[in-house]
PDB file of C-alpha atoms in Angstrom:
ATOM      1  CA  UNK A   1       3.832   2.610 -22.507  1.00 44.00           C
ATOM      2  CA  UNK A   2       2.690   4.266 -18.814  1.00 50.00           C
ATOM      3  CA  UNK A   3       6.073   3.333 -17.635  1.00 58.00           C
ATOM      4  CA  UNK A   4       8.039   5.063 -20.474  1.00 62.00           C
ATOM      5  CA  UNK A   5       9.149   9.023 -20.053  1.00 59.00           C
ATOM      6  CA  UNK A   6       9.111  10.548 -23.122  1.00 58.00           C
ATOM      7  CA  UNK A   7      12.288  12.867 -23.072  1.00 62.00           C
ATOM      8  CA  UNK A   8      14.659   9.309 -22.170  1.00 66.00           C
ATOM      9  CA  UNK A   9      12.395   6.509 -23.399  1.00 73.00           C
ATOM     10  CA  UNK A  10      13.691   6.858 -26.446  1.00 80.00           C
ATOM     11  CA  UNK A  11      17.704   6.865 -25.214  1.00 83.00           C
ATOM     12  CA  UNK A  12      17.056   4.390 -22.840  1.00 85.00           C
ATOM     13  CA  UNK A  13      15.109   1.836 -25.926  1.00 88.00           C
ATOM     14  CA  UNK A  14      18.066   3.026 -28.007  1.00 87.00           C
ATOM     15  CA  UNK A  15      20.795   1.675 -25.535  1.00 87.00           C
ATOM     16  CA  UNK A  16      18.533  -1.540 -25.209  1.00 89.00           C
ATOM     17  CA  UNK A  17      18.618  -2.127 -29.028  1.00 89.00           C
ATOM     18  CA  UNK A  18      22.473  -1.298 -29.168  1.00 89.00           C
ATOM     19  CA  UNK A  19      23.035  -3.915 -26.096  1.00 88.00           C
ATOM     20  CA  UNK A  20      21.221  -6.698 -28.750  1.00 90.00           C
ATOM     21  CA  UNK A  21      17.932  -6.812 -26.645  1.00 92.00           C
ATOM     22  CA  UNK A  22      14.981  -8.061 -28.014  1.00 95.00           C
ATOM     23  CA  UNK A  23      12.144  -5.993 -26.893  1.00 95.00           C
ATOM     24  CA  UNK A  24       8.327  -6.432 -26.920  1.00 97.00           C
ATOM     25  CA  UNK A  25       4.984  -4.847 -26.267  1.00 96.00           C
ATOM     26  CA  UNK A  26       2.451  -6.590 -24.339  1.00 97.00           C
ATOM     27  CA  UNK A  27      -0.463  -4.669 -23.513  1.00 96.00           C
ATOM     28  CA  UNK A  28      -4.590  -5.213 -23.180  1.00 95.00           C
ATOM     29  CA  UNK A  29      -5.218  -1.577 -24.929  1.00 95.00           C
ATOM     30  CA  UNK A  30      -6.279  -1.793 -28.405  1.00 95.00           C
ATOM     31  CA  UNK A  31      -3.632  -0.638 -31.201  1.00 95.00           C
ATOM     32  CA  UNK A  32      -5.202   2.872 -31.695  1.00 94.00           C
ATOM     33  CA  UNK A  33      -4.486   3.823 -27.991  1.00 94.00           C
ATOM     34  CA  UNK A  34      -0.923   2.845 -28.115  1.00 95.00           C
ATOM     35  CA  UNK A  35      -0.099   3.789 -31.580  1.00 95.00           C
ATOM     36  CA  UNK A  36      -1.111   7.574 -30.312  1.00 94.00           C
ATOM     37  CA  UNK A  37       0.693   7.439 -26.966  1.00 91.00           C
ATOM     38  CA  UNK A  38       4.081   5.758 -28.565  1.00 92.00           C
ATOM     39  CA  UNK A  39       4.128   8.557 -31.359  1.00 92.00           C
ATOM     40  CA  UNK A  40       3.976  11.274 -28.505  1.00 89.00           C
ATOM     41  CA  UNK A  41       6.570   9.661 -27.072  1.00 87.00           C
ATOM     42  CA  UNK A  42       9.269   8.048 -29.680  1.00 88.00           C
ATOM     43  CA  UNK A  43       7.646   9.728 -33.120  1.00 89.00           C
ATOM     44  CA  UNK A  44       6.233   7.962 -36.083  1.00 91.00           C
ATOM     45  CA  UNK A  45       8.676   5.059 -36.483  1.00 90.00           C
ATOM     46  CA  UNK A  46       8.454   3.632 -33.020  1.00 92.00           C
ATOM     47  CA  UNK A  47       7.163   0.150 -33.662  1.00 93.00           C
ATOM     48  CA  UNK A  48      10.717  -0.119 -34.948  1.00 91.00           C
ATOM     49  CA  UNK A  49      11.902  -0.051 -31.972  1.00 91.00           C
ATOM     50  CA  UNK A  50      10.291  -3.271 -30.601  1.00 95.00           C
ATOM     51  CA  UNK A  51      11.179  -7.034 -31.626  1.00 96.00           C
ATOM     52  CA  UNK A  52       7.485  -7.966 -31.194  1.00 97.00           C
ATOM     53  CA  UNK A  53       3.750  -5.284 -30.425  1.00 97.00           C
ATOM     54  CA  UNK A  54       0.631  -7.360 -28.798  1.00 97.00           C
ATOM     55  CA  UNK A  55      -2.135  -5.348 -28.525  1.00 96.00           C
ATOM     56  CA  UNK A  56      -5.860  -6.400 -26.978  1.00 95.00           C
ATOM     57  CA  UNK A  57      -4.052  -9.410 -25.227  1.00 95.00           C
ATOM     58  CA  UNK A  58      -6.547  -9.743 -22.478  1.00 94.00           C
ATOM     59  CA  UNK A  59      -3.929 -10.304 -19.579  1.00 95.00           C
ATOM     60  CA  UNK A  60      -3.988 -12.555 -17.428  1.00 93.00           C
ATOM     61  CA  UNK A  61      -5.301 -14.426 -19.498  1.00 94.00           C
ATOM     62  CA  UNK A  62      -2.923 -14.397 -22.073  1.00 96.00           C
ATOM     63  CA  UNK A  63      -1.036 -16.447 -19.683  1.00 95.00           C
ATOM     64  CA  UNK A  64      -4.008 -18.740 -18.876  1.00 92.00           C
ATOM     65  CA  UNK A  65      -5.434 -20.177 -21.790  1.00 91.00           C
ATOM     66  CA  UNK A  66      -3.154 -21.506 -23.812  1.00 88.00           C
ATOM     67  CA  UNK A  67      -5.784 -22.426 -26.810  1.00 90.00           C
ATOM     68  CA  UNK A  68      -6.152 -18.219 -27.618  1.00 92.00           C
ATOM     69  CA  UNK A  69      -4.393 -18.068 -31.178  1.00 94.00           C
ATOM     70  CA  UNK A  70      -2.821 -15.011 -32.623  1.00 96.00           C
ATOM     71  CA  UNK A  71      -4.137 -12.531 -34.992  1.00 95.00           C
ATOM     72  CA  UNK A  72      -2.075 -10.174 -37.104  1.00 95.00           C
ATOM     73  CA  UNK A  73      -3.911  -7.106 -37.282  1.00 93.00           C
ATOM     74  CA  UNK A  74      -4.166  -5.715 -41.033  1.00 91.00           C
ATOM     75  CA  UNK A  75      -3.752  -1.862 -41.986  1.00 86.00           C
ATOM     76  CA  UNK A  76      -7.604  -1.369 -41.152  1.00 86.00           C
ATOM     77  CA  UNK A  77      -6.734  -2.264 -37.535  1.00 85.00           C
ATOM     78  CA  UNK A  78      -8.613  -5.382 -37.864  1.00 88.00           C
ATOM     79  CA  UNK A  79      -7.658  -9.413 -37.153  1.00 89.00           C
ATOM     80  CA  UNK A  80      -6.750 -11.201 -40.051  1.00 91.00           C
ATOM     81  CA  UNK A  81      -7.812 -14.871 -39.912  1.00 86.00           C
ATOM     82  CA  UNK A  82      -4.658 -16.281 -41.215  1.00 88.00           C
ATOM     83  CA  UNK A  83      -2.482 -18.586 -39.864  1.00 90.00           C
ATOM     84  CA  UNK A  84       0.411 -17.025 -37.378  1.00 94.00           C
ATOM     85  CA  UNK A  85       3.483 -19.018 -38.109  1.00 94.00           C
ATOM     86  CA  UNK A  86       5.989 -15.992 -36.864  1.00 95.00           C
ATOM     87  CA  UNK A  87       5.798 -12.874 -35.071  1.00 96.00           C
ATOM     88  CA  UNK A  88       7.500  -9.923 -37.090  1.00 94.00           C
ATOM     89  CA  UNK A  89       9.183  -6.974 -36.807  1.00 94.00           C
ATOM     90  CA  UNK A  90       7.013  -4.068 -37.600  1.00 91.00           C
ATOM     91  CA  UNK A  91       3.592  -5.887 -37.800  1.00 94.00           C
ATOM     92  CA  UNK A  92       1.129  -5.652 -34.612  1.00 96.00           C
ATOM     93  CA  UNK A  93      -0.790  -9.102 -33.153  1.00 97.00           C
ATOM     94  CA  UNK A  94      -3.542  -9.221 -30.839  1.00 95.00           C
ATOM     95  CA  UNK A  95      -4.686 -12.462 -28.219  1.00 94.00           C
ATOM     96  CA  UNK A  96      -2.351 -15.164 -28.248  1.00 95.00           C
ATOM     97  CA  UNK A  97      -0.878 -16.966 -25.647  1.00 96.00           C
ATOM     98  CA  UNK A  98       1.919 -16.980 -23.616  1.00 97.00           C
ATOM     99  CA  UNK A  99       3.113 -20.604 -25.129  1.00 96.00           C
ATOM    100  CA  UNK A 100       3.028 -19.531 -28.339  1.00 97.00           C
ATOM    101  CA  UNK A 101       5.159 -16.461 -27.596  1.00 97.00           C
ATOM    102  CA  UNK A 102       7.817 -18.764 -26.099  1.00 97.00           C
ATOM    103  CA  UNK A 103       7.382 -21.188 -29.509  1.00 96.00           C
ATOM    104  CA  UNK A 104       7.350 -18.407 -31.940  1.00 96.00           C
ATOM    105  CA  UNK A 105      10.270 -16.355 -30.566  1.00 96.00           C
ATOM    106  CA  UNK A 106      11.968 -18.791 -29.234  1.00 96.00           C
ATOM    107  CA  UNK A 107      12.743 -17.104 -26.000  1.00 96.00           C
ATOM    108  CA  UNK A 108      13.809 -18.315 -23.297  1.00 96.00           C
ATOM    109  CA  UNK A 109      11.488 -18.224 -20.206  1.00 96.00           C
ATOM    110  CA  UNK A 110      14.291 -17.053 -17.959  1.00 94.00           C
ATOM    111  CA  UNK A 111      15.752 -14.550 -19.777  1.00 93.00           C
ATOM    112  CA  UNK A 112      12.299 -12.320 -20.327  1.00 96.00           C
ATOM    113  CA  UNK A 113      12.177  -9.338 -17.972  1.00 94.00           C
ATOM    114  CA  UNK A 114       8.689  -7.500 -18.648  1.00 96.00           C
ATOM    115  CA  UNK A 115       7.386  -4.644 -16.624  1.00 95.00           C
ATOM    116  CA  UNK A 116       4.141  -3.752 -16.024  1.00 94.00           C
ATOM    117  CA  UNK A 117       1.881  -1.911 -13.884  1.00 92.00           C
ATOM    118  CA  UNK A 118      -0.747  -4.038 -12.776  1.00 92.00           C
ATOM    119  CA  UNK A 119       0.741  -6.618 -10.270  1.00 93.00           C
ATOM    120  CA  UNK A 120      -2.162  -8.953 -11.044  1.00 93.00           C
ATOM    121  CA  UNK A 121      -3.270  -8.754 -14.093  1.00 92.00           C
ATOM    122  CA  UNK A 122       1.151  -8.504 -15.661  1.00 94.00           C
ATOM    123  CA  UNK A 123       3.418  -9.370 -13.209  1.00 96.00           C
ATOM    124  CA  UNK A 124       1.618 -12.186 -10.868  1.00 95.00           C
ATOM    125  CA  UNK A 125       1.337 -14.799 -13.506  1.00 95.00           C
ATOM    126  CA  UNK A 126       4.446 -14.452 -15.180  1.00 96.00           C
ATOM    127  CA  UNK A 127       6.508 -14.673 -12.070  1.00 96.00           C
ATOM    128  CA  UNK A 128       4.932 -17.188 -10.096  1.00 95.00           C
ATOM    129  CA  UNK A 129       4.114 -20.168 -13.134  1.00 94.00           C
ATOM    130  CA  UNK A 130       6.158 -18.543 -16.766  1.00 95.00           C
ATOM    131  CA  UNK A 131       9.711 -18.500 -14.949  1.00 94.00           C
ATOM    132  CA  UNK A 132       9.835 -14.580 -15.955  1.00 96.00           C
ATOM    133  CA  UNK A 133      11.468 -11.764 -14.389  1.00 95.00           C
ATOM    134  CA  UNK A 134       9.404  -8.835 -13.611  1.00 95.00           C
ATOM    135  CA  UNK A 135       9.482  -5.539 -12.741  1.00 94.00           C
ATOM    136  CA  UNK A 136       6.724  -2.883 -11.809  1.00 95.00           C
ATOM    137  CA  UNK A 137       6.009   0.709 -12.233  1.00 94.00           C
ATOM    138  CA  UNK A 138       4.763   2.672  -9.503  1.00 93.00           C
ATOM    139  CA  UNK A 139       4.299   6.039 -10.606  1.00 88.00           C
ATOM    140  CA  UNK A 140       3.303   6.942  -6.607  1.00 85.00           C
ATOM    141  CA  UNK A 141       7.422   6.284  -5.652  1.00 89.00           C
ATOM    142  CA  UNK A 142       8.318   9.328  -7.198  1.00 88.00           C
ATOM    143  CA  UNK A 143       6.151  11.491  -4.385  1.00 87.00           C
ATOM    144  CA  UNK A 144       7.583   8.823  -1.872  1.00 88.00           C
ATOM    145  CA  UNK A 145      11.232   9.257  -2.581  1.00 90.00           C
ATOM    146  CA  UNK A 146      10.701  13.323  -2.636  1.00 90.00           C
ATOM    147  CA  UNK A 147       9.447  13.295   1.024  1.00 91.00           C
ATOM    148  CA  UNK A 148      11.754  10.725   2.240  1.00 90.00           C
ATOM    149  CA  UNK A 149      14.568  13.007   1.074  1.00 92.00           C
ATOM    150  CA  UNK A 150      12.807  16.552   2.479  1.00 94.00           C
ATOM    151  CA  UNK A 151      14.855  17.981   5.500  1.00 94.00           C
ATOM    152  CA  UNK A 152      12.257  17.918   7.835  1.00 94.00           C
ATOM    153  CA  UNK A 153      11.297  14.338   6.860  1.00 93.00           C
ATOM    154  CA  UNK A 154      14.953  13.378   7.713  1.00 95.00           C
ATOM    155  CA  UNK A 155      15.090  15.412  10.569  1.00 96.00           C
ATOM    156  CA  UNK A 156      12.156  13.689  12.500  1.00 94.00           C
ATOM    157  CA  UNK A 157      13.080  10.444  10.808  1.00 94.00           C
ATOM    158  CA  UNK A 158      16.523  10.450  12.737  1.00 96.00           C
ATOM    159  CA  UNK A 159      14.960  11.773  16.016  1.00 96.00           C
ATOM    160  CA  UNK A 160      13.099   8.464  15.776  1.00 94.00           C
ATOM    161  CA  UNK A 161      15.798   6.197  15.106  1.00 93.00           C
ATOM    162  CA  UNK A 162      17.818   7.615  18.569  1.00 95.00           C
ATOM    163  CA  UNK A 163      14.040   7.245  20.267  1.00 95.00           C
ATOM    164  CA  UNK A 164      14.019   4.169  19.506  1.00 92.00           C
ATOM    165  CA  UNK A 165      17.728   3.066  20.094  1.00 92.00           C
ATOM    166  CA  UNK A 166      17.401   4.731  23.460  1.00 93.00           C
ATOM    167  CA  UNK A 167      13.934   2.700  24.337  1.00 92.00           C
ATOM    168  CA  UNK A 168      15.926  -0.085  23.301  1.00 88.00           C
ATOM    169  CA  UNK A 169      19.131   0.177  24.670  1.00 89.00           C
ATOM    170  CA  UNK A 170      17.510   1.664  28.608  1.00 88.00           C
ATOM    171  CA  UNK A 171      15.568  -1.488  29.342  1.00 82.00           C
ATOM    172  CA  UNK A 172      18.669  -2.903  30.650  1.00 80.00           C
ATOM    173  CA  UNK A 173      18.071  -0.643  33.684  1.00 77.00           C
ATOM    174  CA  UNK A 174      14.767  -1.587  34.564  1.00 75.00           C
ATOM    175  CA  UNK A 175      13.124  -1.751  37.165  1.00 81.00           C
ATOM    176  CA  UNK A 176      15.272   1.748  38.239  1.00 83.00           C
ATOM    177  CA  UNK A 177      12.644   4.679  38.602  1.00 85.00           C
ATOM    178  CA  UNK A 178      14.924   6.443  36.863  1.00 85.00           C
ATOM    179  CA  UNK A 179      14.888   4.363  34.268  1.00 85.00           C
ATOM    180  CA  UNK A 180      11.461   4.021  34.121  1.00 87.00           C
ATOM    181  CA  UNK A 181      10.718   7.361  33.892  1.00 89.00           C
ATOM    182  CA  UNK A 182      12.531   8.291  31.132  1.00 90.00           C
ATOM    183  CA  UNK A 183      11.426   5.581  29.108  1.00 91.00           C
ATOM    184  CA  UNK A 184       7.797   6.643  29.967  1.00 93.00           C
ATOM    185  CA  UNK A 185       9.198  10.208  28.450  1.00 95.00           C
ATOM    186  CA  UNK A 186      10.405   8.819  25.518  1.00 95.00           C
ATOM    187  CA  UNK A 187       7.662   7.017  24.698  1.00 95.00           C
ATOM    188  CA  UNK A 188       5.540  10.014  24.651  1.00 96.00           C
ATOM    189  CA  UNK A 189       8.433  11.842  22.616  1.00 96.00           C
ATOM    190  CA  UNK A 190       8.564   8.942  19.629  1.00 95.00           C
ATOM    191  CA  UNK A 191       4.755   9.031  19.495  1.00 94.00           C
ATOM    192  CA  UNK A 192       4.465  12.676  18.228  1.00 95.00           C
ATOM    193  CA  UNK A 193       7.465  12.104  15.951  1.00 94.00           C
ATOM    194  CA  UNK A 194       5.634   9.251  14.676  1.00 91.00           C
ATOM    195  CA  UNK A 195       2.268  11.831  13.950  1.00 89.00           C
ATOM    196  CA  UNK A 196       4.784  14.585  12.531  1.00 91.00           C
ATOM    197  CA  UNK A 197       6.046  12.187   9.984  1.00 89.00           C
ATOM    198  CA  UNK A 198       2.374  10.673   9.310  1.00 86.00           C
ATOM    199  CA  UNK A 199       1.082  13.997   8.578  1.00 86.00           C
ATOM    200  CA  UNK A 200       4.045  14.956   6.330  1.00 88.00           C
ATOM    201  CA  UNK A 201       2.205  12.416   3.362  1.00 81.00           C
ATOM    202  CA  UNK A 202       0.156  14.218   0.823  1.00 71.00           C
ATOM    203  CA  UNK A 203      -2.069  11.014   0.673  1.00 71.00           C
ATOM    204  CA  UNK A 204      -4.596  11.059   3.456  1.00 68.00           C
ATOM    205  CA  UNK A 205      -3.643   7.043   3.775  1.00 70.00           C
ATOM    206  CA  UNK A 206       0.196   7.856   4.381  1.00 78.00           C
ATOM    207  CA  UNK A 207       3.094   5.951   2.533  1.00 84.00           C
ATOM    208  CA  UNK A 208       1.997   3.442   0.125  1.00 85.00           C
ATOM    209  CA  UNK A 209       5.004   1.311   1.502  1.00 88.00           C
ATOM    210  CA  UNK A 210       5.504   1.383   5.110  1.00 84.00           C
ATOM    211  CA  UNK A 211       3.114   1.491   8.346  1.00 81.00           C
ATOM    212  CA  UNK A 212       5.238   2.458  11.295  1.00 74.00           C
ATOM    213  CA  UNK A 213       7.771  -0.751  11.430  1.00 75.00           C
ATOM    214  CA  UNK A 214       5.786  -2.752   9.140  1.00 84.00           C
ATOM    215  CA  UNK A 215       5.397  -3.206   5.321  1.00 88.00           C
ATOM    216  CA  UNK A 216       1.760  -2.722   4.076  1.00 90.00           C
ATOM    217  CA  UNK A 217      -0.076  -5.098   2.461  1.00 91.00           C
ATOM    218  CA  UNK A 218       0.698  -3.491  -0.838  1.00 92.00           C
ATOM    219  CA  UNK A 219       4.072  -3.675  -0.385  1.00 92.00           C
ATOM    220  CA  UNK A 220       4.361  -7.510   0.508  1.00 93.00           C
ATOM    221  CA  UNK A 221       2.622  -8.752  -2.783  1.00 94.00           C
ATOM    222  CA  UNK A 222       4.615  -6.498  -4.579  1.00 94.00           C
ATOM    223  CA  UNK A 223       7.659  -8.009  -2.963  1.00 92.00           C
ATOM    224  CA  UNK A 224       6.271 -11.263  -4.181  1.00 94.00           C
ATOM    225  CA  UNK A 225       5.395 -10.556  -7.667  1.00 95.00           C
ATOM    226  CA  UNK A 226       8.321  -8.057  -8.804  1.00 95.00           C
ATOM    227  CA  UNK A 227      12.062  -8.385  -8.694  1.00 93.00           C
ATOM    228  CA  UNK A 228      12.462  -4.666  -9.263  1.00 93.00           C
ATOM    229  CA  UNK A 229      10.508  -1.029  -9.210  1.00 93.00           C
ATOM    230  CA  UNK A 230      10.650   1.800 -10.143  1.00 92.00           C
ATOM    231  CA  UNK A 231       8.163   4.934 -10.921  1.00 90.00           C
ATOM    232  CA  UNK A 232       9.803   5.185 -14.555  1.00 87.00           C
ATOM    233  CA  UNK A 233      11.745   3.006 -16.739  1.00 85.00           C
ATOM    234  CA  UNK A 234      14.045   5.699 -17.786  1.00 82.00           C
ATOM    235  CA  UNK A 235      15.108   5.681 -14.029  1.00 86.00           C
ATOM    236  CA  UNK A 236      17.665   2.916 -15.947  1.00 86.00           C
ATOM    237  CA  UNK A 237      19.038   4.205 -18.523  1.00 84.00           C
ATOM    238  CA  UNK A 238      22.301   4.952 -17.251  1.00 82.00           C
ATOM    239  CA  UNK A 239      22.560   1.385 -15.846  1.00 84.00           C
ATOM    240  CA  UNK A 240      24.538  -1.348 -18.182  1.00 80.00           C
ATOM    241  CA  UNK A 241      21.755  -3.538 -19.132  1.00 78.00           C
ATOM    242  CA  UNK A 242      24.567  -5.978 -19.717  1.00 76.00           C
ATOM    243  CA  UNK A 243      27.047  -5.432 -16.844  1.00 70.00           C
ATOM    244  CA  UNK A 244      24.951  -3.916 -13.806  1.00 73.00           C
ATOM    245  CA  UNK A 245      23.216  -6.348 -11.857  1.00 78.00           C
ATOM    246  CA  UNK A 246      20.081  -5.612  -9.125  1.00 81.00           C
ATOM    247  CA  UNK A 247      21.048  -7.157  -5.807  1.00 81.00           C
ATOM    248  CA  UNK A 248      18.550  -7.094  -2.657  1.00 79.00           C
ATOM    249  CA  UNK A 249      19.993  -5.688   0.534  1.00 80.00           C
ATOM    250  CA  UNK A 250      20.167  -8.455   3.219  1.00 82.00           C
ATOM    251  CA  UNK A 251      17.379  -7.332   5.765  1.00 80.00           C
ATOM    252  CA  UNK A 252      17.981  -8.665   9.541  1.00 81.00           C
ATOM    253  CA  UNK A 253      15.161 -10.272  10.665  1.00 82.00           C
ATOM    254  CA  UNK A 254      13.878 -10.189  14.535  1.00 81.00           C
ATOM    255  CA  UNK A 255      16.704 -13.478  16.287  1.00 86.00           C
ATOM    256  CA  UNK A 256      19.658 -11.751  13.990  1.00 84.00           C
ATOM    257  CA  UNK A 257      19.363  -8.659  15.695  1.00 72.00           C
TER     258      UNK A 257
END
């Protein structure tokens, strides 16, 4: 429910349901946490929204142990001790196991996208041994994409990219003093734009994303464990679940340059 806004979650569910999704909750808070947080956000009637609610799942190991059973949990918010034999609309489970899921829906592996904002405890798992699709919200992208769109950030951001392409492009030249010397220049030049944009993050540790020319640490596992992010699901809703497909832009990598 973090990843859902609450003036499009709705419209955006709405279009899901209307496209003949099959949507599901699976979440480690307990039921009273996300029955108050869904009503905020989607009223009273919002577990009709969803196909299937799992509350108190205890990732990752809901997609560890596959011996966890499921529990339906009664109008007192507690586990019954009956046997599971489906998962229904408008009722609320807790544990479980991923297998189960798959056996009691009858989903297919490959077909689940599921979003989450852990990228160990929801998203490492699935992707890497369920066969699931994943995506993951970042609510710090939204600060991100403001600066990277301020003037000034694209101001110094293009000064750099000419730097750079200048660097580049005057080694030819070498060893001509001239040559030298205004490489020396530009050196100097690219290292202050590099501070101006450095001290342009709120966040005393910079971009989340990005170190100079390289990814952070962050940023590769994420690249490993989600096919998509975004700081809000609603960020979607006026893409086709159906028709639009996510493709990655081809990056060139040092000997294709």
């Amino acid at each position: 429910s973090s990843g859902i806004n609450a003036e499009y979650g709705g419209e955006m569910l709405e279009m899901l349901r209307n496209e003949k999704k099959q949507l599901f909750i699976l979440t480690n808070s307990p039921y009273e946490f996300v029955n108050v947080g869904m009503k905020h956000m989607l009223g009273n009637k919002w577990r009709s929204q969803f196909d299937v609610v799992i509350c108190l799942s205890q990732k990752p190991k809901f997609f560890e142990d596959k011996y966890r059973v499921f529990r339906r949990l009664t109008r007192r918010n507690t586990p019954a001790f009956g046997e599971v034999k489906e998962l229904k609309e408008g009722e609320v489970y807790c544990e479980g196991n991923v297998r189960d899921l798959h056996r009691l829906t009858g989903w297919d592996p490959c077909q689940i996208l599921y979003f989450g904002d852990q990228m160990y405890a929801d998203l490492a798992e699935p992707i890497l041994n369920q066969g699931w699709h994943t995506g993951a919200i970042i609510r710090e992208l939204e600060n991100e994409i403001d600066l990277l769109n301020s003037e000034k950030y694209q101001k110094n951001m293009h000064v750099l990219k000419e730097l750079n392409y200048l660097i580049r492009e005057v080694q030819r030249l070498l060893p001509d003093p001239t040559a030298v010397k205004y490489t020396e220049q530009w050196c100097i030049e690219r290292k202050q734009v590099r501070t101006e944009l450095r001290t342009l993050h709120v966040s005393p540790f910079c971009s989340t994303f990005r170190t100079h020319l390289m990814p952070t640490l962050f940023y590769r596992r994420l690249s490993r464990f989600a096919e998509i992010y975004t700081s809000n699901l609603a960020n979607l809703v006026n893409y086709n679940p159906s028709h639009f497909r996510f493709t990655p832009v081809r990056q060139d990598l040092p000997h294709e340059m």
